[in-house]
PDB file of N, CA and C in Angstrom:
ATOM      1  N   UNK O 135      55.579 -46.900 -22.066  1.00 86.00           N
ATOM      2  CA  UNK O 135      55.886 -47.671 -23.244  1.00 86.00           C
ATOM      3  C   UNK O 135      54.664 -48.525 -23.587  1.00 86.00           C
ATOM      4  N   UNK O 136      54.433 -48.629 -24.885  1.00 89.00           N
ATOM      5  CA  UNK O 136      53.288 -49.366 -25.372  1.00 89.00           C
ATOM      6  C   UNK O 136      53.657 -49.983 -26.713  1.00 89.00           C
ATOM      7  N   UNK O 137      53.217 -51.206 -26.947  1.00 89.00           N
ATOM      8  CA  UNK O 137      53.501 -51.858 -28.230  1.00 89.00           C
ATOM      9  C   UNK O 137      52.551 -51.330 -29.306  1.00 89.00           C
ATOM     10  N   UNK O 138      53.014 -51.398 -30.545  1.00 88.00           N
ATOM     11  CA  UNK O 138      52.221 -50.907 -31.665  1.00 88.00           C
ATOM     12  C   UNK O 138      50.903 -51.658 -31.763  1.00 88.00           C
ATOM     13  N   UNK O 139      50.932 -52.985 -31.592  1.00 89.00           N
ATOM     14  CA  UNK O 139      49.690 -53.738 -31.720  1.00 89.00           C
ATOM     15  C   UNK O 139      48.690 -53.403 -30.611  1.00 89.00           C
ATOM     16  N   UNK O 140      49.169 -53.078 -29.420  1.00 90.00           N
ATOM     17  CA  UNK O 140      48.279 -52.692 -28.336  1.00 90.00           C
ATOM     18  C   UNK O 140      47.651 -51.324 -28.614  1.00 90.00           C
ATOM     19  N   UNK O 141      48.460 -50.397 -29.132  1.00 89.00           N
ATOM     20  CA  UNK O 141      47.954 -49.069 -29.460  1.00 89.00           C
ATOM     21  C   UNK O 141      46.924 -49.162 -30.585  1.00 89.00           C
ATOM     22  N   UNK O 142      47.199 -49.981 -31.594  1.00 88.00           N
ATOM     23  CA  UNK O 142      46.265 -50.146 -32.700  1.00 88.00           C
ATOM     24  C   UNK O 142      44.924 -50.681 -32.194  1.00 88.00           C
ATOM     25  N   UNK O 143      44.976 -51.629 -31.281  1.00 90.00           N
ATOM     26  CA  UNK O 143      43.746 -52.195 -30.722  1.00 90.00           C
ATOM     27  C   UNK O 143      42.962 -51.132 -29.953  1.00 90.00           C
ATOM     28  N   UNK O 144      43.660 -50.320 -29.168  1.00 90.00           N
ATOM     29  CA  UNK O 144      43.000 -49.248 -28.410  1.00 90.00           C
ATOM     30  C   UNK O 144      42.341 -48.236 -29.338  1.00 90.00           C
ATOM     31  N   UNK O 145      43.025 -47.914 -30.440  1.00 90.00           N
ATOM     32  CA  UNK O 145      42.523 -46.901 -31.363  1.00 90.00           C
ATOM     33  C   UNK O 145      41.490 -47.456 -32.338  1.00 90.00           C
ATOM     34  N   UNK O 146      41.391 -48.772 -32.428  1.00 89.00           N
ATOM     35  CA  UNK O 146      40.442 -49.390 -33.346  1.00 89.00           C
ATOM     36  C   UNK O 146      40.891 -49.332 -34.793  1.00 89.00           C
ATOM     37  N   UNK O 147      42.201 -49.369 -35.005  1.00 90.00           N
ATOM     38  CA  UNK O 147      42.765 -49.375 -36.360  1.00 90.00           C
ATOM     39  C   UNK O 147      43.694 -50.567 -36.503  1.00 90.00           C
ATOM     40  N   UNK O 148      44.161 -50.797 -37.721  1.00 89.00           N
ATOM     41  CA  UNK O 148      45.069 -51.926 -37.947  1.00 89.00           C
ATOM     42  C   UNK O 148      46.493 -51.555 -37.535  1.00 89.00           C
ATOM     43  N   UNK O 149      47.322 -52.573 -37.329  1.00 89.00           N
ATOM     44  CA  UNK O 149      48.739 -52.341 -37.043  1.00 89.00           C
ATOM     45  C   UNK O 149      49.377 -51.543 -38.171  1.00 89.00           C
ATOM     46  N   UNK O 150      48.974 -51.865 -39.393  1.00 88.00           N
ATOM     47  CA  UNK O 150      49.521 -51.177 -40.564  1.00 88.00           C
ATOM     48  C   UNK O 150      49.225 -49.678 -40.510  1.00 88.00           C
ATOM     49  N   UNK O 151      48.033 -49.295 -40.045  1.00 87.00           N
ATOM     50  CA  UNK O 151      47.686 -47.879 -39.945  1.00 87.00           C
ATOM     51  C   UNK O 151      48.592 -47.152 -38.957  1.00 87.00           C
ATOM     52  N   UNK O 152      48.898 -47.799 -37.847  1.00 88.00           N
ATOM     53  CA  UNK O 152      49.779 -47.181 -36.854  1.00 88.00           C
ATOM     54  C   UNK O 152      51.196 -47.063 -37.407  1.00 88.00           C
ATOM     55  N   UNK O 153      51.677 -48.119 -38.056  1.00 88.00           N
ATOM     56  CA  UNK O 153      53.025 -48.082 -38.632  1.00 88.00           C
ATOM     57  C   UNK O 153      53.094 -47.025 -39.728  1.00 88.00           C
ATOM     58  N   UNK O 154      52.035 -46.918 -40.531  1.00 87.00           N
ATOM     59  CA  UNK O 154      51.985 -45.904 -41.581  1.00 87.00           C
ATOM     60  C   UNK O 154      52.035 -44.501 -40.983  1.00 87.00           C
ATOM     61  N   UNK O 155      51.317 -44.284 -39.897  1.00 86.00           N
ATOM     62  CA  UNK O 155      51.337 -42.979 -39.229  1.00 86.00           C
ATOM     63  C   UNK O 155      52.742 -42.671 -38.711  1.00 86.00           C
ATOM     64  N   UNK O 156      53.415 -43.683 -38.175  1.00 87.00           N
ATOM     65  CA  UNK O 156      54.782 -43.480 -37.691  1.00 87.00           C
ATOM     66  C   UNK O 156      55.721 -43.101 -38.831  1.00 87.00           C
ATOM     67  N   UNK O 157      55.618 -43.821 -39.949  1.00 87.00           N
ATOM     68  CA  UNK O 157      56.543 -43.602 -41.051  1.00 87.00           C
ATOM     69  C   UNK O 157      56.254 -42.321 -41.814  1.00 87.00           C
ATOM     70  N   UNK O 158      55.004 -42.094 -42.166  1.00 86.00           N
ATOM     71  CA  UNK O 158      54.671 -40.937 -43.010  1.00 86.00           C
ATOM     72  C   UNK O 158      54.632 -39.625 -42.256  1.00 86.00           C
ATOM     73  N   UNK O 159      54.050 -39.631 -41.068  1.00 83.00           N
ATOM     74  CA  UNK O 159      53.816 -38.383 -40.366  1.00 83.00           C
ATOM     75  C   UNK O 159      54.870 -38.056 -39.312  1.00 83.00           C
ATOM     76  N   UNK O 160      55.542 -39.098 -38.813  1.00 84.00           N
ATOM     77  CA  UNK O 160      56.511 -38.865 -37.736  1.00 84.00           C
ATOM     78  C   UNK O 160      57.929 -39.222 -38.139  1.00 84.00           C
ATOM     79  N   UNK O 161      58.108 -39.709 -39.357  1.00 85.00           N
ATOM     80  CA  UNK O 161      59.435 -40.069 -39.894  1.00 85.00           C
ATOM     81  C   UNK O 161      60.188 -41.051 -39.015  1.00 85.00           C
ATOM     82  N   UNK O 162      59.484 -42.031 -38.477  1.00 82.00           N
ATOM     83  CA  UNK O 162      60.101 -43.085 -37.669  1.00 82.00           C
ATOM     84  C   UNK O 162      60.054 -44.357 -38.503  1.00 82.00           C
ATOM     85  N   UNK O 163      61.204 -44.899 -38.864  1.00 75.00           N
ATOM     86  CA  UNK O 163      61.292 -46.056 -39.749  1.00 75.00           C
ATOM     87  C   UNK O 163      61.616 -47.335 -38.970  1.00 75.00           C
ATOM     88  N   UNK O 164      61.341 -48.475 -39.625  1.00 61.00           N
ATOM     89  CA  UNK O 164      61.793 -49.764 -39.112  1.00 61.00           C
ATOM     90  C   UNK O 164      61.028 -50.305 -37.933  1.00 61.00           C
ATOM     91  N   UNK O 165      59.763 -49.972 -37.809  1.00 73.00           N
ATOM     92  CA  UNK O 165      58.972 -50.501 -36.701  1.00 73.00           C
ATOM     93  C   UNK O 165      58.147 -51.694 -37.165  1.00 73.00           C
ATOM     94  N   UNK O 166      57.888 -52.620 -36.259  1.00 83.00           N
ATOM     95  CA  UNK O 166      57.000 -53.750 -36.542  1.00 83.00           C
ATOM     96  C   UNK O 166      55.866 -53.719 -35.516  1.00 83.00           C
ATOM     97  N   UNK O 167      54.891 -54.592 -35.680  1.00 81.00           N
ATOM     98  CA  UNK O 167      53.726 -54.586 -34.788  1.00 81.00           C
ATOM     99  C   UNK O 167      54.094 -54.847 -33.333  1.00 81.00           C
ATOM    100  N   UNK O 168      55.241 -55.468 -33.094  1.00 84.00           N
ATOM    101  CA  UNK O 168      55.621 -55.782 -31.714  1.00 84.00           C
ATOM    102  C   UNK O 168      56.628 -54.791 -31.140  1.00 84.00           C
ATOM    103  N   UNK O 169      56.922 -53.727 -31.872  1.00 87.00           N
ATOM    104  CA  UNK O 169      57.870 -52.724 -31.381  1.00 87.00           C
ATOM    105  C   UNK O 169      57.226 -51.863 -30.299  1.00 87.00           C
ATOM    106  N   UNK O 170      58.054 -51.407 -29.368  1.00 89.00           N
ATOM    107  CA  UNK O 170      57.589 -50.518 -28.307  1.00 89.00           C
ATOM    108  C   UNK O 170      57.670 -49.073 -28.772  1.00 89.00           C
ATOM    109  N   UNK O 171      56.717 -48.273 -28.301  1.00 89.00           N
ATOM    110  CA  UNK O 171      56.703 -46.843 -28.572  1.00 89.00           C
ATOM    111  C   UNK O 171      56.866 -46.093 -27.265  1.00 89.00           C
ATOM    112  N   UNK O 172      57.548 -44.970 -27.323  1.00 88.00           N
ATOM    113  CA  UNK O 172      57.666 -44.126 -26.141  1.00 88.00           C
ATOM    114  C   UNK O 172      56.337 -43.417 -25.915  1.00 88.00           C
ATOM    115  N   UNK O 173      56.180 -42.810 -24.759  1.00 90.00           N
ATOM    116  CA  UNK O 173      54.949 -42.087 -24.461  1.00 90.00           C
ATOM    117  C   UNK O 173      54.734 -40.931 -25.440  1.00 90.00           C
ATOM    118  N   UNK O 174      55.806 -40.248 -25.820  1.00 90.00           N
ATOM    119  CA  UNK O 174      55.702 -39.140 -26.776  1.00 90.00           C
ATOM    120  C   UNK O 174      55.240 -39.650 -28.144  1.00 90.00           C
ATOM    121  N   UNK O 175      55.770 -40.791 -28.574  1.00 88.00           N
ATOM    122  CA  UNK O 175      55.368 -41.364 -29.857  1.00 88.00           C
ATOM    123  C   UNK O 175      53.910 -41.806 -29.824  1.00 88.00           C
ATOM    124  N   UNK O 176      53.478 -42.368 -28.713  1.00 88.00           N
ATOM    125  CA  UNK O 176      52.088 -42.806 -28.572  1.00 88.00           C
ATOM    126  C   UNK O 176      51.150 -41.606 -28.718  1.00 88.00           C
ATOM    127  N   UNK O 177      51.469 -40.514 -28.035  1.00 90.00           N
ATOM    128  CA  UNK O 177      50.621 -39.324 -28.111  1.00 90.00           C
ATOM    129  C   UNK O 177      50.589 -38.755 -29.529  1.00 90.00           C
ATOM    130  N   UNK O 178      51.735 -38.760 -30.205  1.00 89.00           N
ATOM    131  CA  UNK O 178      51.796 -38.243 -31.580  1.00 89.00           C
ATOM    132  C   UNK O 178      50.962 -39.114 -32.520  1.00 89.00           C
ATOM    133  N   UNK O 179      51.042 -40.431 -32.368  1.00 88.00           N
ATOM    134  CA  UNK O 179      50.247 -41.325 -33.217  1.00 88.00           C
ATOM    135  C   UNK O 179      48.763 -41.125 -32.934  1.00 88.00           C
ATOM    136  N   UNK O 180      48.402 -40.963 -31.680  1.00 89.00           N
ATOM    137  CA  UNK O 180      46.989 -40.722 -31.337  1.00 89.00           C
ATOM    138  C   UNK O 180      46.473 -39.470 -32.046  1.00 89.00           C
ATOM    139  N   UNK O 181      47.263 -38.408 -32.052  1.00 88.00           N
ATOM    140  CA  UNK O 181      46.852 -37.166 -32.721  1.00 88.00           C
ATOM    141  C   UNK O 181      46.674 -37.382 -34.224  1.00 88.00           C
ATOM    142  N   UNK O 182      47.606 -38.118 -34.839  1.00 87.00           N
ATOM    143  CA  UNK O 182      47.527 -38.365 -36.283  1.00 87.00           C
ATOM    144  C   UNK O 182      46.284 -39.182 -36.617  1.00 87.00           C
ATOM    145  N   UNK O 183      46.032 -40.232 -35.852  1.00 85.00           N
ATOM    146  CA  UNK O 183      44.886 -41.100 -36.127  1.00 85.00           C
ATOM    147  C   UNK O 183      43.580 -40.344 -35.902  1.00 85.00           C
ATOM    148  N   UNK O 184      43.514 -39.528 -34.867  1.00 84.00           N
ATOM    149  CA  UNK O 184      42.305 -38.749 -34.602  1.00 84.00           C
ATOM    150  C   UNK O 184      42.052 -37.733 -35.711  1.00 84.00           C
ATOM    151  N   UNK O 185      43.121 -37.140 -36.243  1.00 83.00           N
ATOM    152  CA  UNK O 185      42.985 -36.183 -37.341  1.00 83.00           C
ATOM    153  C   UNK O 185      42.429 -36.855 -38.591  1.00 83.00           C
ATOM    154  N   UNK O 186      42.845 -38.091 -38.828  1.00 78.00           N
ATOM    155  CA  UNK O 186      42.392 -38.820 -40.021  1.00 78.00           C
ATOM    156  C   UNK O 186      41.013 -39.424 -39.817  1.00 78.00           C
ATOM    157  N   UNK O 187      40.457 -39.322 -38.664  1.00 73.00           N
ATOM    158  CA  UNK O 187      39.124 -39.864 -38.407  1.00 73.00           C
ATOM    159  C   UNK O 187      39.135 -41.192 -37.687  1.00 73.00           C
ATOM    160  N   UNK O 188      40.268 -41.876 -37.697  1.00 59.00           N
ATOM    161  CA  UNK O 188      40.410 -43.118 -36.955  1.00 59.00           C
ATOM    162  C   UNK O 188      39.562 -44.270 -37.457  1.00 59.00           C
ATOM    163  N   UNK O 189      39.035 -44.176 -38.669  1.00 49.00           N
ATOM    164  CA  UNK O 189      38.211 -45.269 -39.187  1.00 49.00           C
ATOM    165  C   UNK O 189      39.077 -46.468 -39.507  1.00 49.00           C
ATOM    166  N   UNK O 190      38.789 -47.615 -38.909  1.00 44.00           N
ATOM    167  CA  UNK O 190      39.594 -48.794 -39.188  1.00 44.00           C
ATOM    168  C   UNK O 190      39.436 -49.266 -40.627  1.00 44.00           C
ATOM    169  N   UNK O 191      40.508 -49.722 -41.204  1.00 40.00           N
ATOM    170  CA  UNK O 191      40.499 -50.196 -42.576  1.00 40.00           C
ATOM    171  C   UNK O 191      39.711 -51.489 -42.683  1.00 40.00           C
ATOM    172  N   UNK O 192      39.836 -52.387 -41.710  1.00 38.00           N
ATOM    173  CA  UNK O 192      39.194 -53.700 -41.782  1.00 38.00           C
ATOM    174  C   UNK O 192      37.670 -53.603 -41.749  1.00 38.00           C
ATOM    175  N   UNK O 193      37.117 -52.560 -41.173  1.00 37.00           N
ATOM    176  CA  UNK O 193      35.682 -52.476 -41.009  1.00 37.00           C
ATOM    177  C   UNK O 193      35.007 -51.700 -42.133  1.00 37.00           C
ATOM    178  N   UNK O 194      35.680 -51.520 -43.249  1.00 40.00           N
ATOM    179  CA  UNK O 194      35.058 -50.852 -44.385  1.00 40.00           C
ATOM    180  C   UNK O 194      33.912 -51.719 -44.890  1.00 40.00           C
ATOM    181  N   UNK O 195      32.814 -51.093 -45.298  1.00 44.00           N
ATOM    182  CA  UNK O 195      31.681 -51.901 -45.743  1.00 44.00           C
ATOM    183  C   UNK O 195      32.016 -52.712 -46.980  1.00 44.00           C
ATOM    184  N   UNK O 196      31.514 -53.908 -47.007  1.00 46.00           N
ATOM    185  CA  UNK O 196      31.759 -54.802 -48.133  1.00 46.00           C
ATOM    186  C   UNK O 196      30.658 -54.612 -49.161  1.00 46.00           C
ATOM    187  N   UNK O 197      31.036 -54.565 -50.428  1.00 53.00           N
ATOM    188  CA  UNK O 197      30.064 -54.381 -51.490  1.00 53.00           C
ATOM    189  C   UNK O 197      29.718 -55.697 -52.159  1.00 53.00           C
ATOM    190  N   UNK O 198      30.180 -56.776 -51.604  1.00 59.00           N
ATOM    191  CA  UNK O 198      29.870 -58.088 -52.164  1.00 59.00           C
ATOM    192  C   UNK O 198      28.536 -58.565 -51.621  1.00 59.00           C
ATOM    193  N   UNK O 199      27.784 -59.245 -52.458  1.00 65.00           N
ATOM    194  CA  UNK O 199      26.540 -59.841 -51.997  1.00 65.00           C
ATOM    195  C   UNK O 199      26.848 -61.218 -51.438  1.00 65.00           C
ATOM    196  N   UNK O 200      26.155 -61.615 -50.410  1.00 67.00           N
ATOM    197  CA  UNK O 200      26.437 -62.925 -49.833  1.00 67.00           C
ATOM    198  C   UNK O 200      26.053 -64.041 -50.798  1.00 67.00           C
ATOM    199  N   UNK O 201      26.753 -65.129 -50.722  1.00 69.00           N
ATOM    200  CA  UNK O 201      26.478 -66.287 -51.569  1.00 69.00           C
ATOM    201  C   UNK O 201      25.179 -66.932 -51.112  1.00 69.00           C
ATOM    202  N   UNK O 202      24.404 -67.476 -52.049  1.00 73.00           N
ATOM    203  CA  UNK O 202      23.157 -68.126 -51.646  1.00 73.00           C
ATOM    204  C   UNK O 202      23.451 -69.382 -50.833  1.00 73.00           C
ATOM    205  N   UNK O 203      22.498 -69.741 -50.021  1.00 76.00           N
ATOM    206  CA  UNK O 203      22.657 -70.928 -49.189  1.00 76.00           C
ATOM    207  C   UNK O 203      22.724 -72.172 -50.063  1.00 76.00           C
ATOM    208  N   UNK O 204      23.494 -73.133 -49.630  1.00 76.00           N
ATOM    209  CA  UNK O 204      23.644 -74.379 -50.374  1.00 76.00           C
ATOM    210  C   UNK O 204      22.775 -75.434 -49.717  1.00 76.00           C
ATOM    211  N   UNK O 205      21.997 -76.140 -50.533  1.00 77.00           N
ATOM    212  CA  UNK O 205      21.143 -77.194 -50.015  1.00 77.00           C
ATOM    213  C   UNK O 205      21.759 -78.529 -50.406  1.00 77.00           C
ATOM    214  N   UNK O 206      22.013 -79.377 -49.434  1.00 76.00           N
ATOM    215  CA  UNK O 206      22.613 -80.681 -49.685  1.00 76.00           C
ATOM    216  C   UNK O 206      21.499 -81.709 -49.756  1.00 76.00           C
ATOM    217  N   UNK O 207      21.477 -82.442 -50.857  1.00 77.00           N
ATOM    218  CA  UNK O 207      20.465 -83.480 -51.052  1.00 77.00           C
ATOM    219  C   UNK O 207      21.189 -84.816 -51.136  1.00 77.00           C
ATOM    220  N   UNK O 208      20.816 -85.720 -50.249  1.00 77.00           N
ATOM    221  CA  UNK O 208      21.430 -87.051 -50.264  1.00 77.00           C
ATOM    222  C   UNK O 208      20.577 -87.957 -51.129  1.00 77.00           C
ATOM    223  N   UNK O 209      21.244 -88.679 -51.994  1.00 74.00           N
ATOM    224  CA  UNK O 209      20.497 -89.598 -52.852  1.00 74.00           C
ATOM    225  C   UNK O 209      20.548 -90.997 -52.259  1.00 74.00           C
ATOM    226  N   UNK O 210      19.578 -91.819 -52.677  1.00 73.00           N
ATOM    227  CA  UNK O 210      19.577 -93.198 -52.214  1.00 73.00           C
ATOM    228  C   UNK O 210      20.608 -93.973 -53.012  1.00 73.00           C
ATOM    229  N   UNK O 211      21.076 -95.095 -52.511  1.00 72.00           N
ATOM    230  CA  UNK O 211      22.092 -95.838 -53.238  1.00 72.00           C
ATOM    231  C   UNK O 211      21.562 -96.285 -54.603  1.00 72.00           C
ATOM    232  N   UNK O 212      22.440 -96.340 -55.568  1.00 68.00           N
ATOM    233  CA  UNK O 212      22.054 -96.740 -56.927  1.00 68.00           C
ATOM    234  C   UNK O 212      21.597 -98.192 -56.909  1.00 68.00           C
ATOM    235  N   UNK O 213      20.513 -98.496 -57.669  1.00 69.00           N
ATOM    236  CA  UNK O 213      20.025 -99.891 -57.690  1.00 69.00           C
ATOM    237  C   UNK O 213      21.054-100.774 -58.397  1.00 69.00           C
ATOM    238  N   UNK O 214      21.209-101.968 -57.881  1.00 73.00           N
ATOM    239  CA  UNK O 214      22.167-102.901 -58.466  1.00 73.00           C
ATOM    240  C   UNK O 214      21.498-103.671 -59.598  1.00 73.00           C
ATOM    241  N   UNK O 215      22.260-103.921 -60.644  1.00 70.00           N
ATOM    242  CA  UNK O 215      21.738-104.687 -61.779  1.00 70.00           C
ATOM    243  C   UNK O 215      21.632-106.145 -61.368  1.00 70.00           C
ATOM    244  N   UNK O 216      20.577-106.830 -61.815  1.00 72.00           N
ATOM    245  CA  UNK O 216      20.456-108.252 -61.458  1.00 72.00           C
ATOM    246  C   UNK O 216      21.565-109.065 -62.103  1.00 72.00           C
ATOM    247  N   UNK O 217      22.071-110.006 -61.348  1.00 74.00           N
ATOM    248  CA  UNK O 217      23.159-110.843 -61.862  1.00 74.00           C
ATOM    249  C   UNK O 217      22.581-111.968 -62.705  1.00 74.00           C
ATOM    250  N   UNK O 218      23.255-112.303 -63.776  1.00 71.00           N
ATOM    251  CA  UNK O 218      22.795-113.370 -64.675  1.00 71.00           C
ATOM    252  C   UNK O 218      22.989-114.706 -64.002  1.00 71.00           C
ATOM    253  N   UNK O 219      22.000-115.648 -64.201  1.00 70.00           N
ATOM    254  CA  UNK O 219      22.074-116.985 -63.636  1.00 70.00           C
ATOM    255  C   UNK O 219      22.782-117.904 -64.632  1.00 70.00           C
ATOM    256  N   UNK O 220      23.750-118.719 -64.236  1.00 64.00           N
ATOM    257  CA  UNK O 220      24.422-119.613 -65.194  1.00 64.00           C
ATOM    258  C   UNK O 220      23.595-120.788 -65.600  1.00 64.00           C
TER     259      UNK O 220
END
């Protein structure tokens, strides 16, 4: 027996990918990341993930450019206006 989140970590995919493989390819419904899988289910999920290439969704390359560095400049205190003499 193995939990879905442990299997996902071993395979290098997200929990969602393992649950998707269970639902779409193995017709097993109602599983969550903390559900246990039998040894037969684990082997079937491994085969499905290996067939799909096993590329994790989270590690897809990002096409965003990084934000430029921010430079913080501290200013000196504002000069005080001279007070009028009575």
